[in-house]
Amino acid sequence: VTARRIGLLLLVLVMGGAVDAAWFLRQNVGVGASGCRVVRGRFYGPSFSFDAQDRRPLTEGATVEVENAFGTVRVLQGAAPELSVSLRKVVYRNTEEKARALSDRIHLQVAPGATLRVSTNRDELERSDPDTGFETHLDVTVPKGTSVVVRNEHGRVDVADVAAADVSGSFETVRVERVAGKAEVRARHAHVTVRDVGAALSLSARHGDVDVQDVPAGGTLDVEHGRITLLRVGAVTVKGLHGSLDAQDVRGDLEVHAAHMSVVAGDVSGRATIETSYDDIEVTRVSGEARLKAEHGGIDASEIGGPLSAESSYDDVELARVTGAVDVRVQHAGVTALDLMKGGRVAVLGGEVSVERFTGPLEVDAQRSTVQLQPAGPLADAVVARTTFGDIRLRVPEGSRMALEASSSGELTVDVPGLAVTREGGRATGTLAGGTNVVRLSADHGSVEVASALAAAASAADSRDVGDEDEDESADERRARRRRR
Amino acid sequence: MSVLFNLEALVVGIALIALGVVWMLANLGYLDLLGTLHRWWPTILMLWGALELARSLARRSLRRGNR
C-alpha cells in the first residue's frame, strides 16, 4: 500500500465525515419546519401565498386583540363600523400543490366577546404536524376609537390611529403612531418607533433601538442594548443598560438611571436627574435643577437654570453657565467651570481645578490638585480653597474687597494693589477695601499666589506670546475630547 | 504489464463524475445535495474496494498465464 493511496483514503474518509457532520447539524440543530430554516423569525425557501378575509360589525370603543406568531400585523383605522381582517398565508413548501393543501388547513379565527380576539389556528396545526412552515400576515382595520392589543412573536407590527395600544413584538420593526390614549410597547430584537401618543407611554425593549417622538404625556422606558432617541416628550423616566440616550426637547423632568450608557440631553424644561456608568453625560439647557452622576465617566453641563450637583470619577467635569449653586465631586479627574452664577462647592481628588468667572461664595476642597480661581467681577463673597500637593492661584479683579487668610508650606505671593498683608511664617493675612468676606487659601505642599486680575492678564498675554503653540494644542485637545463625547 | 490500471486515478475520476452529477441534479432541484451525499458517500469506499479486488484477481490470473 503506497503513501499516496493512504492519503487518498484519508481524504475520502474526511470528506465523508464532513458530510455526515453537516447532515447531523441539519437534522439536530436546525429550527423550524422541514424544508425551510428559521433565522430571526423568518422562513427561507420556496413559498406560495394564499389570501383569506373576514368582516364583521364592530362598535366604536371596542377592544380588539390580535395574536400572531410568524408574519406582519398591521392595525389601521377604517371608516366603516366593522372589523375587517385580511389574511395572507405564505406557505413554505416545494410545490404549489403541497402549499395549497397546507393553506387550506390554515384558518382565521375571530372569537367574539368583550375583547374581540383575532388569531389563526397555528397552535392546532403545529400540534398535529410540528414541521408546518408558514407565515400569516394580518391586515386589520378597526373603527375609530378602538383599543388594540397586539401580540406578535416573529414579525413586523404596525399600529396606527387607535384609542389605546398594547403591543408586543420581536425580531422585526415595531411601529406605533397616533394613539389617542396610553400606549404600552414591549419589544425584543426589534427597532421600535413611537410617534404621537396622547397619554403616557410605557416601553420596554431589549436588543434594539428605540425612537420616540411627540409624546407630551411622557412615560417610562426600560431599554437594554439599544440606542434611545427621544424628541418632544413630556416628563420621562428612562432605565437603560448598554447603549446610548439622546433626549431633546423634554417638556418636564428627565430622570435617567443607566449603566454603560452615554447620555445626551438638551432643552429639558424641568429637572434633570441622570446617573450612568462607564460613559459620559452631556446636558445643555436645563431649566431646573440638574443632578448628574457618572461613575467612570465625564460630565459636560452647560446652561443650567437651577442648582447643579455633579459627581464623576476617572473623567473630567466641565461646567458652563450654571445659574444655581453647584456641588461638584470628582475623583481621579479635574473640573473646569465657567460662569457659575451662585458659586458652590467643588471637591476634587487628583485633578486640576479651574473655576473662572464665578459669582457668589465658593468652596474648593482638593487633594493632589492645582486650583485656579478667577471671579467674574469684584470679589465680595467668601472664597475658601484648600489643596494638598498642589498650588492655588487666585486672580482678584479691580474693586474687590476681602479679608485674606492665606497659608502655604511653599511659596506665598500676594500682589494686589491696596492689599497690605501681615506675614507670619507661612501665613499671610490682610484686608482689602475693608472687606469682611473671608478669603481663605491653604496649600499644603504647594504654593499660593494672590494676584491682581489685570496684572495677571497682562502677564498671561506676555507669556502667551511665547507659549502660544502649547496653549492652542491644549485647547484643541479639549475640543477634541468634547467632540468625542 | 505490472499494473492493469491506475487505481487511484480511477477512484478519483469516478468519484468526481458522481459528485458533479449529484451537484448538478441538486442545482436543478431534482434532489437534496447534502441528503444524497450523506446517503451515498460510502459507495466510494465500496467501489474502491471492488476495484482493488478486481485488480488483485486480474494480476494473479496474469501471473498464472505467464507461467
Coordinates of C-alpha atoms in Angstrom, one line a residue:
Chain A
V1 CA 0.0 0.0 0.0
T2 CA 1.6 3.2 -1.1
A3 CA 1.5 6.5 0.9
R4 CA -0.4 8.1 -1.9
R5 CA -3.1 5.5 -1.6
I6 CA -3.3 6.0 2.2
G7 CA -3.6 9.8 1.7
L8 CA -6.4 9.3 -0.8
L9 CA -8.2 7.0 1.6
L10 CA -7.9 9.5 4.4
L11 CA -9.2 12.3 2.1
V12 CA -12.3 10.3 1.2
L13 CA -12.9 9.4 4.9
V14 CA -12.5 13.1 6.0
M15 CA -14.9 14.2 3.2
G16 CA -17.4 11.6 4.2
G17 CA -17.1 12.6 7.9
A18 CA -17.7 16.3 6.9
V19 CA -20.8 15.3 5.0
D20 CA -22.1 13.3 8.0
A21 CA -21.3 16.2 10.4
A22 CA -23.2 18.6 8.2
W23 CA -26.1 16.2 8.0
F24 CA -26.1 15.8 11.8
L25 CA -26.2 19.6 12.2
R26 CA -29.0 20.0 9.8
Q27 CA -31.0 17.3 11.5
N28 CA -30.4 18.3 15.1
V29 CA -29.5 22.0 15.2
G30 CA -31.9 23.4 12.7
V31 CA -35.0 25.1 14.0
G32 CA -38.4 25.2 12.2
A33 CA -40.3 23.4 9.6
S34 CA -38.8 20.8 7.4
G35 CA -37.5 22.1 4.1
C36 CA -37.0 25.6 5.5
R37 CA -35.0 27.3 8.1
V38 CA -35.9 29.9 10.7
V39 CA -33.4 32.7 11.2
R40 CA -34.5 35.7 13.2
G41 CA -38.1 34.7 12.8
R42 CA -38.1 34.3 9.1
F43 CA -38.6 31.2 7.0
Y44 CA -36.4 30.7 4.0
G45 CA -37.1 28.5 0.9
P46 CA -39.7 28.2 -1.8
S47 CA -43.1 29.6 -0.8
F48 CA -46.6 30.3 -2.1
S49 CA -49.2 32.9 -1.0
F50 CA -52.9 32.5 -0.4
D51 CA -55.4 35.1 0.8
A52 CA -58.4 34.9 3.1
Q53 CA -60.7 37.6 4.6
D54 CA -63.2 38.1 7.4
R55 CA -65.5 41.0 8.1
R56 CA -67.9 41.6 10.9
P57 CA -69.6 44.5 12.6
L58 CA -67.7 46.2 15.4
T59 CA -68.9 49.1 17.6
E60 CA -66.8 52.1 18.4
G61 CA -64.9 51.9 21.6
A62 CA -64.4 48.1 21.5
T63 CA -61.1 46.3 22.2
V64 CA -59.5 44.1 19.6
E65 CA -56.7 41.6 20.4
V66 CA -54.6 40.3 17.6
E67 CA -52.3 37.3 18.2
N68 CA -49.8 36.1 15.6
A69 CA -46.6 34.1 15.6
F70 CA -44.9 34.5 12.3
G71 CA -45.8 37.3 10.0
T72 CA -46.7 41.0 9.9
V73 CA -49.5 42.5 11.8
R74 CA -50.9 45.9 10.7
V75 CA -53.8 47.6 12.5
L76 CA -55.3 50.7 10.9
Q77 CA -58.4 52.8 11.4
G78 CA -61.2 52.3 8.8
A79 CA -64.2 54.4 8.1
A80 CA -66.8 51.7 8.4
P81 CA -68.1 50.4 11.9
E82 CA -66.7 47.0 11.3
L83 CA -63.7 44.8 11.9
S84 CA -62.0 43.8 8.6
V85 CA -59.2 41.2 8.6
S86 CA -57.2 40.3 5.5
L87 CA -55.0 37.3 6.0
R88 CA -52.2 36.5 3.6
K89 CA -50.9 33.0 4.2
V90 CA -47.3 32.4 3.0
V91 CA -46.7 28.6 3.0
Y92 CA -43.2 27.2 2.6
R93 CA -43.4 24.0 0.5
N94 CA -41.6 22.9 -2.5
T95 CA -44.6 22.7 -4.8
E96 CA -47.8 24.8 -5.0
E97 CA -49.9 21.7 -4.6
K98 CA -48.4 20.9 -1.3
A99 CA -48.5 24.5 -0.2
R100 CA -52.2 24.8 -1.1
A101 CA -53.0 21.6 0.8
L102 CA -51.5 23.2 3.9
S103 CA -53.0 26.6 3.2
D104 CA -56.5 25.0 3.1
R105 CA -55.9 23.9 6.7
I106 CA -54.9 27.4 7.9
H107 CA -57.9 29.3 9.2
L108 CA -58.6 32.7 10.5
Q109 CA -60.2 32.7 14.0
V110 CA -62.2 35.6 15.3
A111 CA -63.5 35.0 18.7
P112 CA -66.3 37.4 19.9
G113 CA -66.5 38.6 23.4
A114 CA -65.8 41.7 25.5
T115 CA -62.4 41.7 23.7
L116 CA -62.7 40.5 20.1
R117 CA -59.8 38.1 19.6
V118 CA -58.2 37.7 16.1
S119 CA -55.8 34.8 15.6
T120 CA -55.2 31.7 13.5
N121 CA -55.3 28.0 14.2
R122 CA -51.5 27.8 14.1
D123 CA -51.3 26.1 17.5
E124 CA -53.6 23.3 16.4
L125 CA -51.7 22.8 13.1
E126 CA -48.3 22.8 14.9
R127 CA -49.6 20.3 17.4
S128 CA -50.7 17.9 14.7
D129 CA -47.7 18.5 12.4
P130 CA -44.7 20.1 14.1
D131 CA -43.0 20.6 10.7
T132 CA -45.5 23.1 9.3
G133 CA -43.8 26.1 8.0
F134 CA -46.0 29.1 7.2
E135 CA -46.4 32.8 7.9
T136 CA -49.7 34.6 8.5
H137 CA -49.7 38.3 7.6
L138 CA -52.7 40.1 9.1
D139 CA -54.1 43.4 8.0
V140 CA -56.7 44.5 10.5
T141 CA -59.0 47.5 10.0
V142 CA -60.9 48.8 13.0
P143 CA -63.4 51.6 13.6
K144 CA -62.4 54.9 15.2
G145 CA -61.9 54.7 19.0
T146 CA -60.8 51.1 19.1
S147 CA -58.3 49.9 21.7
V148 CA -55.9 47.4 20.3
V149 CA -53.8 44.7 21.8
V150 CA -51.2 43.0 19.5
R151 CA -49.1 40.0 20.4
N152 CA -46.7 39.1 17.6
E153 CA -43.7 36.8 18.1
H154 CA -41.8 37.0 14.8
G155 CA -42.8 39.8 12.5
R156 CA -43.3 43.4 11.9
V157 CA -46.0 45.3 13.9
D158 CA -47.6 48.5 12.7
V159 CA -50.4 50.1 14.8
A160 CA -51.8 53.5 13.9
D161 CA -54.8 55.7 14.7
V162 CA -56.3 53.8 17.6
A163 CA -57.6 54.8 21.0
A164 CA -55.0 52.8 23.0
A165 CA -52.3 50.3 22.1
D166 CA -50.7 47.4 24.0
V167 CA -48.2 46.0 21.6
S168 CA -45.6 43.2 21.9
G169 CA -43.3 42.3 19.0
S170 CA -39.9 40.8 18.3
F171 CA -37.4 40.2 15.6
E172 CA -38.8 42.9 13.3
T173 CA -39.8 46.5 13.5
V174 CA -42.4 47.7 15.9
R175 CA -44.1 50.9 15.0
V176 CA -46.9 52.6 17.0
E177 CA -48.2 56.0 16.0
R178 CA -51.1 58.3 16.5
V179 CA -52.5 56.7 19.6
A180 CA -55.2 58.9 21.4
G181 CA -54.7 57.3 24.8
K182 CA -51.9 55.4 26.5
A183 CA -49.5 53.1 24.8
E184 CA -47.6 50.1 26.1
V185 CA -44.9 48.6 23.9
R186 CA -42.7 45.6 24.5
A187 CA -40.1 44.5 22.0
R188 CA -37.2 42.2 21.7
H189 CA -34.6 42.2 19.0
A190 CA -36.6 44.9 17.2
H191 CA -36.3 48.5 16.3
V192 CA -39.1 50.4 18.0
T193 CA -40.7 53.6 16.7
V194 CA -43.3 55.5 18.6
R195 CA -45.0 58.7 17.4
D196 CA -47.8 60.9 18.6
V197 CA -49.1 59.2 21.8
G198 CA -51.8 61.2 23.7
A199 CA -51.3 59.7 27.1
A200 CA -48.5 58.0 29.0
L201 CA -46.1 55.7 27.2
S202 CA -44.7 52.6 28.8
L203 CA -41.9 51.0 26.7
S204 CA -39.7 48.0 27.3
A205 CA -37.1 47.0 24.7
R206 CA -34.2 44.5 24.6
H207 CA -31.6 44.4 21.8
G208 CA -33.0 47.1 19.5
D209 CA -33.0 50.9 19.0
V210 CA -35.9 53.0 20.3
D211 CA -37.1 56.2 18.7
V212 CA -39.8 58.1 20.4
Q213 CA -41.3 61.5 19.3
D214 CA -44.2 63.7 20.3
V215 CA -45.4 62.1 23.5
P216 CA -46.4 65.1 25.6
A217 CA -47.6 63.0 28.5
G218 CA -44.2 61.4 28.8
G219 CA -43.8 57.9 30.3
T220 CA -41.3 55.3 31.3
L221 CA -38.7 53.5 29.2
D222 CA -36.7 50.4 30.1
V223 CA -34.2 49.7 27.4
E224 CA -31.2 47.3 27.3
H225 CA -28.7 47.0 24.4
G226 CA -30.0 49.8 22.2
R227 CA -29.8 53.4 21.2
I228 CA -32.6 55.6 22.6
T229 CA -33.7 58.8 20.8
L230 CA -36.4 61.0 22.5
L231 CA -37.7 64.2 20.9
R232 CA -40.6 66.4 22.2
V233 CA -41.6 64.2 25.1
G234 CA -43.1 65.0 28.5
A235 CA -41.7 64.0 31.8
V236 CA -39.9 60.8 31.2
T237 CA -38.1 58.2 33.2
V238 CA -35.5 56.0 31.4
K239 CA -33.9 52.9 32.8
G240 CA -31.1 51.9 30.4
L241 CA -28.3 49.4 30.2
H242 CA -25.6 49.3 27.4
G243 CA -26.3 51.8 24.6
S244 CA -26.9 55.5 24.4
L245 CA -29.6 58.0 25.1
D246 CA -30.3 61.2 23.2
A247 CA -33.1 63.2 24.7
Q248 CA -34.0 66.6 23.2
D249 CA -36.9 68.9 24.0
V250 CA -38.1 67.2 27.1
R251 CA -41.1 69.1 28.4
G252 CA -40.9 68.1 32.0
D253 CA -38.5 66.3 34.3
L254 CA -35.9 63.9 32.8
E255 CA -34.9 61.0 35.0
V256 CA -32.3 58.5 33.8
H257 CA -30.9 55.5 35.7
A258 CA -28.4 53.9 33.3
A259 CA -25.2 51.8 33.2
H260 CA -22.8 51.5 30.4
M261 CA -24.8 54.1 28.6
S262 CA -23.9 57.6 27.2
V263 CA -26.5 60.2 27.9
V264 CA -27.0 63.4 25.9
A265 CA -29.9 65.7 26.9
G266 CA -30.8 69.1 25.6
D267 CA -33.7 71.6 26.3
V268 CA -35.1 70.0 29.4
S269 CA -37.8 72.2 30.8
G270 CA -37.8 70.5 34.2
R271 CA -35.3 68.9 36.4
A272 CA -32.6 66.5 35.0
T273 CA -31.6 63.6 37.2
I274 CA -29.2 61.4 35.4
E275 CA -26.9 58.7 36.5
T276 CA -24.8 56.4 34.4
S277 CA -21.5 54.5 34.5
Y278 CA -18.6 53.8 32.2
D279 CA -19.8 56.5 29.8
D280 CA -20.4 60.3 29.7
I281 CA -23.2 62.7 30.4
E282 CA -23.7 65.8 28.4
V283 CA -26.6 68.1 29.2
T284 CA -27.4 71.5 27.7
R285 CA -30.2 74.0 28.6
V286 CA -31.9 72.5 31.6
S287 CA -34.4 74.9 33.1
G288 CA -34.5 73.4 36.6
E289 CA -32.1 71.5 38.9
A290 CA -29.6 69.1 37.4
R291 CA -28.3 66.1 39.4
L292 CA -25.7 64.3 37.4
K293 CA -23.6 61.3 38.3
A294 CA -21.2 59.4 36.1
E295 CA -19.1 56.6 37.5
H296 CA -16.1 56.1 35.3
G297 CA -17.3 58.8 33.0
G298 CA -17.2 62.5 32.4
I299 CA -19.8 65.2 32.7
D300 CA -20.4 68.2 30.5
A301 CA -23.1 70.6 31.6
S302 CA -24.0 74.0 30.2
E303 CA -26.8 76.5 30.6
I304 CA -28.3 75.0 33.7
G305 CA -31.1 77.1 35.1
G306 CA -31.1 75.8 38.6
P307 CA -28.6 74.3 41.1
L308 CA -26.3 71.6 39.8
S309 CA -25.0 68.5 41.5
A310 CA -22.3 66.6 39.6
E311 CA -20.4 63.6 40.6
S312 CA -17.9 61.8 38.4
S313 CA -14.8 59.6 38.5
Y314 CA -11.9 59.0 36.2
D315 CA -13.1 61.7 33.8
D316 CA -13.5 65.5 33.9
V317 CA -16.4 67.6 34.8
E318 CA -16.9 70.6 32.6
L319 CA -19.5 73.2 33.5
A320 CA -20.6 76.4 31.8
R321 CA -23.3 79.0 32.7
V322 CA -24.9 77.5 35.8
T323 CA -27.4 79.7 37.4
G324 CA -27.8 77.9 40.7
A325 CA -25.2 76.9 43.2
V326 CA -23.0 73.9 42.2
D327 CA -22.0 70.9 44.2
V328 CA -19.3 69.0 42.3
R329 CA -17.4 65.9 43.5
V330 CA -14.8 64.4 41.2
Q331 CA -12.3 61.6 41.8
H332 CA -9.2 61.0 39.8
A333 CA -10.1 63.8 37.3
G334 CA -10.5 67.5 37.2
V335 CA -13.1 70.3 37.0
T336 CA -13.3 73.2 34.6
A337 CA -16.1 75.6 35.3
L338 CA -17.1 78.9 33.6
D339 CA -19.7 81.3 34.6
L340 CA -21.0 79.9 37.9
M341 CA -23.7 82.4 38.9
K342 CA -24.1 81.4 42.6
G343 CA -20.8 79.8 43.3
G344 CA -21.0 76.5 45.2
R345 CA -18.7 73.7 46.4
V346 CA -16.1 71.7 44.5
A347 CA -14.4 68.7 45.9
V348 CA -11.7 67.1 43.7
L349 CA -9.2 64.3 44.2
G350 CA -6.3 64.1 41.8
G351 CA -7.2 66.5 39.1
E352 CA -6.9 70.2 38.0
V353 CA -9.5 72.7 39.2
S354 CA -10.2 75.8 37.2
V355 CA -13.1 78.0 38.1
E356 CA -13.4 81.2 36.1
R357 CA -15.9 84.0 36.0
F358 CA -17.7 82.8 39.1
T359 CA -20.1 84.8 41.3
G360 CA -21.1 84.0 44.9
P361 CA -19.4 82.1 47.7
L362 CA -17.2 79.3 46.6
E363 CA -15.5 76.5 48.4
V364 CA -12.9 74.3 46.8
D365 CA -11.5 71.2 48.6
A366 CA -8.9 69.5 46.6
Q367 CA -6.2 66.8 47.1
R368 CA -3.2 66.4 44.8
S369 CA -4.6 69.2 42.7
T370 CA -3.8 72.7 41.4
V371 CA -6.6 75.2 41.9
Q372 CA -7.1 78.3 39.7
L373 CA -9.8 80.8 40.7
Q374 CA -11.0 83.9 39.0
P375 CA -14.2 85.7 39.9
A376 CA -16.5 87.2 37.3
G377 CA -16.4 90.7 38.9
P378 CA -15.2 92.4 42.1
L379 CA -14.9 89.8 44.8
A380 CA -17.4 90.3 47.6
D381 CA -18.2 86.8 48.8
A382 CA -16.4 84.2 50.8
V383 CA -13.9 82.0 49.0
V384 CA -12.3 79.0 50.6
A385 CA -9.8 76.9 48.8
R386 CA -7.8 74.1 50.3
T387 CA -5.4 71.8 48.5
T388 CA -2.6 69.3 49.2
F389 CA 0.3 68.6 46.9
G390 CA -0.7 71.4 44.6
D391 CA -0.9 75.2 44.1
I392 CA -3.6 77.8 44.5
R393 CA -3.8 80.8 42.2
L394 CA -6.5 83.5 42.8
R395 CA -7.0 86.4 40.4
V396 CA -8.5 89.4 42.2
P397 CA -10.5 91.8 39.9
E398 CA -10.4 95.5 40.5
G399 CA -12.8 96.8 43.1
S400 CA -12.8 93.6 45.2
R401 CA -12.8 93.6 48.9
M402 CA -11.9 90.7 51.3
A403 CA -10.3 89.6 54.5
L404 CA -7.5 87.4 53.3
E405 CA -6.1 84.4 55.2
A406 CA -3.5 82.6 53.2
S407 CA -1.2 79.8 54.3
S408 CA 1.3 77.7 52.3
S409 CA 4.1 75.3 53.0
G410 CA 5.7 76.6 49.8
E411 CA 5.9 80.0 48.2
L412 CA 3.3 82.6 49.3
T413 CA 2.8 85.5 46.9
V414 CA 0.4 88.4 47.4
D415 CA 0.4 91.1 44.8
V416 CA -2.8 93.1 44.8
P417 CA -2.8 96.9 44.9
G418 CA -4.3 98.1 48.1
L419 CA -3.9 94.8 50.0
A420 CA -1.3 95.0 52.7
V421 CA -0.6 91.7 54.4
T422 CA 1.0 90.7 57.6
R423 CA 3.2 87.6 57.3
E424 CA 4.0 85.2 60.0
G425 CA 5.8 82.0 58.9
G426 CA 3.9 80.5 56.1
R427 CA 0.8 82.6 56.8
A428 CA -0.3 85.9 55.4
T429 CA -3.4 87.9 56.5
G430 CA -4.7 91.3 55.3
T431 CA -7.8 93.2 54.4
L432 CA -8.7 94.7 51.1
A433 CA -11.1 97.7 50.9
G434 CA -12.3 96.9 54.5
G435 CA -13.9 93.6 53.3
T436 CA -15.3 91.2 55.8
N437 CA -15.8 88.3 53.4
V438 CA -13.2 85.7 54.3
V439 CA -10.9 84.5 51.5
R440 CA -9.1 81.6 53.0
L441 CA -6.5 79.9 50.8
S442 CA -4.5 77.0 52.1
A443 CA -1.9 74.9 50.2
D444 CA -0.2 72.0 51.9
H445 CA 2.9 71.0 50.0
G446 CA 2.2 73.7 47.4
S447 CA 2.3 77.5 46.8
V448 CA -0.3 80.2 47.0
E449 CA -0.5 83.1 44.6
V450 CA -2.9 86.0 45.0
A451 CA -2.6 88.5 42.2
S452 CA -4.5 91.3 40.6
A453 CA -6.6 90.1 37.7
L454 CA -5.3 92.9 35.5
A455 CA -1.7 92.2 36.3
A456 CA -2.2 88.5 35.8
A457 CA -3.9 89.1 32.4
A458 CA -1.0 91.3 31.3
S459 CA 1.5 88.7 32.4
A460 CA -0.5 85.9 30.7
A461 CA -0.6 87.9 27.5
D462 CA 3.2 88.2 27.6
S463 CA 3.7 84.5 28.3
R464 CA 1.2 83.6 25.6
D465 CA 3.4 85.2 23.0
V466 CA 6.0 82.6 24.0
G467 CA 3.9 79.6 24.6
D468 CA 1.1 80.1 22.1
E469 CA 1.6 76.8 20.4
D470 CA 1.3 74.7 23.6
E471 CA -1.8 76.6 24.6
D472 CA -3.5 76.1 21.3
E473 CA -2.7 72.5 21.4
S474 CA -4.3 72.0 24.7
A475 CA -7.4 73.9 23.6
D476 CA -7.6 71.6 20.6
E477 CA -7.3 68.6 22.8
R478 CA -10.1 69.9 24.9
R479 CA -12.3 70.4 21.9
A480 CA -11.4 67.0 20.6
R481 CA -12.4 65.5 23.9
R482 CA -15.8 67.2 23.8
R483 CA -16.3 66.1 20.2
R484 CA -15.5 62.5 21.1
R485 CA -18.2 62.7 23.7
Chain B
M1 CA 2.4 -5.4 -17.5
S2 CA 2.9 -4.6 -13.8
V3 CA -0.3 -2.6 -13.3
L4 CA -3.5 -3.3 -15.2
F5 CA -4.9 0.2 -14.5
N6 CA -4.2 3.2 -12.3
L7 CA -6.5 2.6 -9.3
E8 CA -6.2 6.0 -7.7
A9 CA -7.0 7.8 -10.9
L10 CA -9.9 5.5 -11.5
V11 CA -11.4 6.1 -8.0
V12 CA -10.9 9.9 -8.1
G13 CA -12.3 10.1 -11.6
I14 CA -15.4 8.1 -10.8
A15 CA -15.9 10.0 -7.6
L16 CA -15.6 13.4 -9.3
I17 CA -18.0 12.4 -12.0
A18 CA -20.5 11.1 -9.4
L19 CA -20.1 14.3 -7.3
G20 CA -20.6 16.5 -10.3
V21 CA -23.7 14.7 -11.4
V22 CA -25.2 14.8 -7.9
W23 CA -24.4 18.5 -7.5
M24 CA -25.9 19.4 -10.9
L25 CA -29.1 17.4 -10.2
A26 CA -29.3 19.3 -6.8
N27 CA -28.9 22.6 -8.6
L28 CA -31.7 21.6 -11.0
G29 CA -33.9 20.9 -8.0
Y30 CA -34.2 17.1 -8.5
L31 CA -32.5 16.0 -5.3
D32 CA -31.2 17.2 -2.0
L33 CA -27.3 17.5 -2.3
L34 CA -26.5 17.0 1.4
G35 CA -29.0 14.2 1.8
T36 CA -27.7 12.4 -1.2
L37 CA -24.1 12.7 -0.3
H38 CA -24.8 11.6 3.2
R39 CA -26.6 8.5 2.0
W40 CA -24.3 7.5 -0.9
W41 CA -20.8 8.6 0.0
P42 CA -19.7 5.1 1.4
T43 CA -20.2 3.7 -2.1
I44 CA -16.8 5.4 -3.0
L45 CA -15.2 3.1 -0.4
M46 CA -17.2 0.1 -1.8
L47 CA -16.2 0.9 -5.4
W48 CA -12.6 1.4 -4.4
G49 CA -12.5 -2.0 -2.6
A50 CA -14.2 -3.7 -5.6
L51 CA -11.6 -2.2 -8.0
E52 CA -8.8 -3.2 -5.6
L53 CA -10.1 -6.8 -5.5
A54 CA -10.6 -6.9 -9.3
R55 CA -7.1 -5.7 -9.9
S56 CA -5.6 -8.3 -7.5
L57 CA -7.5 -11.1 -9.2
A58 CA -6.5 -9.9 -12.6
R59 CA -2.9 -9.7 -11.5
R60 CA -3.0 -13.3 -10.2
S61 CA -4.5 -14.7 -13.4
L62 CA -1.9 -12.8 -15.4
R63 CA 0.9 -14.4 -13.4
R64 CA -0.6 -17.9 -13.9
G65 CA -0.8 -17.2 -17.7
N66 CA 2.8 -16.1 -17.8
R67 CA 3.9 -19.4 -16.2

